[in-house]
Amino acid sequence: MSSQILEQFLTENLEELKTQGLYNVIDPLESPNGPIITINGNILINLSSNNYLGLATDDRLKKAAKDALDQFGVGAGAVRTINGTLKLHLELEEKLAEFKHTEAAIAYQSGFNCNMAAISAVMDKNDAILSDELNHASIIDGCRLSRAKIIRYNHSDMEDLRAKAKAAKESGQYNKLMVITDGVFSMDGDIALLPEIVQIAEEFDLITYVDDAHGSGVLGEGAGTVKHYGLSDKIDFQIGTLSKAIGVVGGYVAGKKNLIDWLKVRSRPFLFSTSLTPADVAASKRAIEILMESTELNQKLWENGNYLKQGLKGLGFNIGNSETPITPCIIGEEKLAQQFSKRLIEEGVYAKAIVFPTVPKGTGRVRNMPTAAHTKAMLDEAISIYEKVGKELGII
Ligand SMILES: Cc1ncc(COP(=O)(O)O)c(C=O)c1O
């Protein structure tokens, strides 16, 4: 017999979400996640993936994955510390360190896992973490897991960060202090003010932690936000994901050798969860090589991002303060954002609505993620559909 109390909890809460327009319906893809996708038999221009460089379907990555699969099988067979470390894992980590201009790197099963792993391996209940209020959910959860005091500062507000860092330092209550920020904020596309953050960190002896899930492959000619600002030797933790621009799955931390050595003995997802599959590792390594060999895909991404932004802004959409290819169309009211997305999909553009709790209430939006794989013709068609639906719903 199922629990009455659970049944009541689920029914009430699901109903509530549906009434508020906050219930997210998941549409399965019947095609690869490229610039054009098929959902429910409909062929759509895809503006919703994180496949920034189009590498998720790249033939070179597919070949690397197939070769690794043939040679090493489908699974790594164990956690990294027992005998789930293949030479391939170490090769990937060496490549990541080279890519990030750090002494070493450690790979995890996802970007989300990195934040679960790395924060709590270093911070504990006697410490405090200064965290940007718009940091990603995995950072928030990673901070909670560490049991350190979490001090939120206003988004990219350097005066607020400085004041809170000063107060925390002068309180004498904490052994260690850390500042954590996304490199690129995924819902708005703005870039963290890393030079100012580093300055404040130096002043108050803060450990620096940048989650560059949306900056790697995008900024710094691909190497990320830290490289973009020329701060590679100033940031203690550089987090990245292998699942967005890299096109595969997994995550990593890049930093000094002794930091990575510590994570290898103290970070729980490394110790207690099976390592990345051979195919994922080989494909990720190939992707990093491609990024290091040429900036062609990166340039195409920016070209397409700027083109789409100009088009949507020109039509009168509120695209916020994005400084990267991420292009939100901020609608406001959640139900309208969802209705807008639904109509875009009916007309042939797959651009998903993003609403609370992913973004603050009242800032519902449709977020567009152009990629290097889109053609100008695809973007032109998407812009004309935006115009039609935007006018129909009175948004522009
Ligand atoms: C800032 C940030 N960190 C971590 C993640 C999680 O990465 P992954 O999908 O590899 O788990 C994301 C993904 O949305 C992200 O935006």
PDB file of C-alpha atoms in Angstrom, residues 116-243:
ATOM      1  CA  MET A 116      29.088  18.390  -4.977  1.00  0.00           C
ATOM      2  CA  ALA A 117      32.660  17.127  -4.894  1.00  0.00           C
ATOM      3  CA  ALA A 118      34.956  20.093  -4.753  1.00  0.00           C
ATOM      4  CA  ILE A 119      33.346  22.543  -2.339  1.00  0.00           C
ATOM      5  CA  SER A 120      32.801  20.080   0.477  1.00  0.00           C
ATOM      6  CA  ALA A 121      36.269  18.566   0.042  1.00  0.00           C
ATOM      7  CA  VAL A 122      37.766  21.870   1.156  1.00  0.00           C
ATOM      8  CA  MET A 123      35.148  23.813   3.128  1.00  0.00           C
ATOM      9  CA  ASP A 124      33.468  22.767   6.387  1.00  0.00           C
ATOM     10  CA  LYS A 125      31.277  24.089   9.183  1.00  0.00           C
ATOM     11  CA  ASN A 126      33.996  26.376  10.496  1.00  0.00           C
ATOM     12  CA  ASP A 127      34.249  28.197   7.157  1.00  0.00           C
ATOM     13  CA  ALA A 128      32.139  30.654   5.165  1.00  0.00           C
ATOM     14  CA  ILE A 129      31.339  30.910   1.458  1.00  0.00           C
ATOM     15  CA  LEU A 130      30.456  34.151  -0.323  1.00  0.00           C
ATOM     16  CA  SER A 131      28.165  33.124  -3.155  1.00  0.00           C
ATOM     17  CA  ASP A 132      26.625  35.220  -5.954  1.00  0.00           C
ATOM     18  CA  GLU A 133      22.832  35.143  -5.557  1.00  0.00           C
ATOM     19  CA  LEU A 134      22.405  33.909  -9.152  1.00  0.00           C
ATOM     20  CA  ASN A 135      24.846  31.017  -8.867  1.00  0.00           C
ATOM     21  CA  HIS A 136      23.747  27.729 -10.411  1.00  0.00           C
ATOM     22  CA  ALA A 137      21.726  25.230  -8.354  1.00  0.00           C
ATOM     23  CA  SER A 138      24.649  22.799  -8.199  1.00  0.00           C
ATOM     24  CA  ILE A 139      26.824  25.462  -6.559  1.00  0.00           C
ATOM     25  CA  ILE A 140      24.088  26.177  -4.039  1.00  0.00           C
ATOM     26  CA  ASP A 141      23.735  22.471  -3.253  1.00  0.00           C
ATOM     27  CA  GLY A 142      27.517  22.005  -3.100  1.00  0.00           C
ATOM     28  CA  CYS A 143      27.765  24.863  -0.608  1.00  0.00           C
ATOM     29  CA  ARG A 144      24.969  23.378   1.518  1.00  0.00           C
ATOM     30  CA  LEU A 145      26.672  20.002   1.522  1.00  0.00           C
ATOM     31  CA  SER A 146      29.853  21.514   2.926  1.00  0.00           C
ATOM     32  CA  ARG A 147      27.930  22.889   5.967  1.00  0.00           C
ATOM     33  CA  ALA A 148      29.920  26.119   5.695  1.00  0.00           C
ATOM     34  CA  LYS A 149      28.065  29.360   6.417  1.00  0.00           C
ATOM     35  CA  ILE A 150      26.648  30.616   3.104  1.00  0.00           C
ATOM     36  CA  ILE A 151      26.747  34.393   2.648  1.00  0.00           C
ATOM     37  CA  ARG A 152      24.895  35.421  -0.505  1.00  0.00           C
ATOM     38  CA  TYR A 153      25.926  38.647  -2.185  1.00  0.00           C
ATOM     39  CA  ASN A 154      23.819  40.605  -4.665  1.00  0.00           C
ATOM     40  CA  HIS A 155      24.361  39.553  -8.254  1.00  0.00           C
ATOM     41  CA  SER A 156      27.745  40.845  -9.506  1.00  0.00           C
ATOM     42  CA  ASP A 157      27.563  43.623  -6.901  1.00  0.00           C
ATOM     43  CA  MET A 158      31.193  44.185  -5.979  1.00  0.00           C
ATOM     44  CA  GLU A 159      30.442  46.653  -3.203  1.00  0.00           C
ATOM     45  CA  ASP A 160      28.193  44.113  -1.553  1.00  0.00           C
ATOM     46  CA  LEU A 161      30.808  41.357  -1.974  1.00  0.00           C
ATOM     47  CA  ARG A 162      33.534  43.574  -0.517  1.00  0.00           C
ATOM     48  CA  ALA A 163      31.389  44.593   2.472  1.00  0.00           C
ATOM     49  CA  LYS A 164      30.388  41.004   3.202  1.00  0.00           C
ATOM     50  CA  ALA A 165      33.944  39.678   2.758  1.00  0.00           C
ATOM     51  CA  LYS A 166      35.244  42.372   5.100  1.00  0.00           C
ATOM     52  CA  ALA A 167      32.601  41.614   7.727  1.00  0.00           C
ATOM     53  CA  ALA A 168      33.259  37.869   7.511  1.00  0.00           C
ATOM     54  CA  LYS A 169      37.032  38.352   7.759  1.00  0.00           C
ATOM     55  CA  GLU A 170      36.832  40.810  10.625  1.00  0.00           C
ATOM     56  CA  SER A 171      34.343  38.684  12.580  1.00  0.00           C
ATOM     57  CA  GLY A 172      37.146  36.198  13.201  1.00  0.00           C
ATOM     58  CA  GLN A 173      34.467  33.481  13.198  1.00  0.00           C
ATOM     59  CA  TYR A 174      35.704  31.515  10.218  1.00  0.00           C
ATOM     60  CA  ASN A 175      38.822  29.477   9.485  1.00  0.00           C
ATOM     61  CA  LYS A 176      38.593  29.793   5.711  1.00  0.00           C
ATOM     62  CA  LEU A 177      36.641  32.052   3.367  1.00  0.00           C
ATOM     63  CA  MET A 178      35.767  31.268  -0.239  1.00  0.00           C
ATOM     64  CA  VAL A 179      34.109  33.278  -3.003  1.00  0.00           C
ATOM     65  CA  ILE A 180      32.149  31.342  -5.619  1.00  0.00           C
ATOM     66  CA  THR A 181      30.732  32.580  -8.886  1.00  0.00           C
ATOM     67  CA  ASP A 182      29.522  31.287 -12.202  1.00  0.00           C
ATOM     68  CA  GLY A 183      31.905  32.452 -14.951  1.00  0.00           C
ATOM     69  CA  VAL A 184      28.963  33.116 -17.288  1.00  0.00           C
ATOM     70  CA  PHE A 185      25.479  33.273 -15.781  1.00  0.00           C
ATOM     71  CA  SER A 186      23.450  30.770 -17.707  1.00  0.00           C
ATOM     72  CA  MET A 187      20.031  32.386 -17.590  1.00  0.00           C
ATOM     73  CA  ASP A 188      21.130  35.927 -18.537  1.00  0.00           C
ATOM     74  CA  GLY A 189      24.423  35.407 -20.375  1.00  0.00           C
ATOM     75  CA  ASP A 190      26.341  38.041 -18.395  1.00  0.00           C
ATOM     76  CA  ILE A 191      29.995  37.517 -17.397  1.00  0.00           C
ATOM     77  CA  ALA A 192      31.258  37.517 -13.800  1.00  0.00           C
ATOM     78  CA  LEU A 193      33.462  40.479 -12.854  1.00  0.00           C
ATOM     79  CA  LEU A 194      36.478  38.319 -12.191  1.00  0.00           C
ATOM     80  CA  PRO A 195      39.186  41.020 -12.032  1.00  0.00           C
ATOM     81  CA  GLU A 196      37.270  42.786  -9.235  1.00  0.00           C
ATOM     82  CA  ILE A 197      36.511  39.477  -7.510  1.00  0.00           C
ATOM     83  CA  VAL A 198      40.215  38.567  -7.578  1.00  0.00           C
ATOM     84  CA  GLN A 199      41.116  41.947  -6.123  1.00  0.00           C
ATOM     85  CA  ILE A 200      38.654  41.497  -3.245  1.00  0.00           C
ATOM     86  CA  ALA A 201      39.869  37.926  -2.761  1.00  0.00           C
ATOM     87  CA  GLU A 202      43.453  39.136  -2.459  1.00  0.00           C
ATOM     88  CA  GLU A 203      42.441  41.805   0.026  1.00  0.00           C
ATOM     89  CA  PHE A 204      40.529  39.443   2.330  1.00  0.00           C
ATOM     90  CA  ASP A 205      42.362  36.189   1.671  1.00  0.00           C
ATOM     91  CA  LEU A 206      39.469  34.435  -0.061  1.00  0.00           C
ATOM     92  CA  ILE A 207      39.789  31.130  -1.879  1.00  0.00           C
ATOM     93  CA  THR A 208      38.519  31.718  -5.443  1.00  0.00           C
ATOM     94  CA  TYR A 209      36.123  29.322  -7.185  1.00  0.00           C
ATOM     95  CA  VAL A 210      34.755  29.872 -10.702  1.00  0.00           C
ATOM     96  CA  ASP A 211      32.224  27.520 -12.267  1.00  0.00           C
ATOM     97  CA  ASP A 212      32.759  28.076 -15.965  1.00  0.00           C
ATOM     98  CA  ALA A 213      30.165  25.657 -17.318  1.00  0.00           C
ATOM     99  CA  HIS A 214      28.920  28.261 -19.815  1.00  0.00           C
ATOM    100  CA  GLY A 215      32.219  30.065 -20.387  1.00  0.00           C
ATOM    101  CA  SER A 216      34.394  27.164 -21.513  1.00  0.00           C
ATOM    102  CA  GLY A 217      34.391  26.758 -25.271  1.00  0.00           C
ATOM    103  CA  VAL A 218      32.784  30.192 -25.499  1.00  0.00           C
ATOM    104  CA  LEU A 219      34.998  32.891 -23.945  1.00  0.00           C
ATOM    105  CA  GLY A 220      38.784  33.313 -24.043  1.00  0.00           C
ATOM    106  CA  GLU A 221      38.847  31.843 -27.572  1.00  0.00           C
ATOM    107  CA  GLY A 222      37.420  28.692 -26.033  1.00  0.00           C
ATOM    108  CA  ALA A 223      39.574  28.377 -22.931  1.00  0.00           C
ATOM    109  CA  GLY A 224      36.983  30.095 -20.759  1.00  0.00           C
ATOM    110  CA  THR A 225      36.224  33.121 -18.627  1.00  0.00           C
ATOM    111  CA  VAL A 226      39.379  32.944 -16.511  1.00  0.00           C
ATOM    112  CA  LYS A 227      41.554  32.966 -19.631  1.00  0.00           C
ATOM    113  CA  HIS A 228      39.348  35.704 -21.140  1.00  0.00           C
ATOM    114  CA  TYR A 229      40.464  37.950 -18.277  1.00  0.00           C
ATOM    115  CA  GLY A 230      44.057  36.601 -18.205  1.00  0.00           C
ATOM    116  CA  LEU A 231      43.640  35.359 -14.634  1.00  0.00           C
ATOM    117  CA  SER A 232      44.699  31.719 -15.000  1.00  0.00           C
ATOM    118  CA  ASP A 233      47.177  31.920 -12.114  1.00  0.00           C
ATOM    119  CA  LYS A 234      44.775  33.789  -9.813  1.00  0.00           C
ATOM    120  CA  ILE A 235      41.812  31.430  -9.568  1.00  0.00           C
ATOM    121  CA  ASP A 236      42.114  28.449  -7.228  1.00  0.00           C
ATOM    122  CA  PHE A 237      39.259  26.338  -8.624  1.00  0.00           C
ATOM    123  CA  GLN A 238      38.214  26.367 -12.267  1.00  0.00           C
ATOM    124  CA  ILE A 239      35.166  24.162 -12.743  1.00  0.00           C
ATOM    125  CA  GLY A 240      34.035  23.074 -16.164  1.00  0.00           C
ATOM    126  CA  THR A 241      31.577  20.726 -17.733  1.00  0.00           C
ATOM    127  CA  LEU A 242      32.110  18.304 -20.586  1.00  0.00           C
ATOM    128  CA  SER A 243      28.407  18.378 -21.409  1.00  0.00           C
TER     129      SER A 243
END
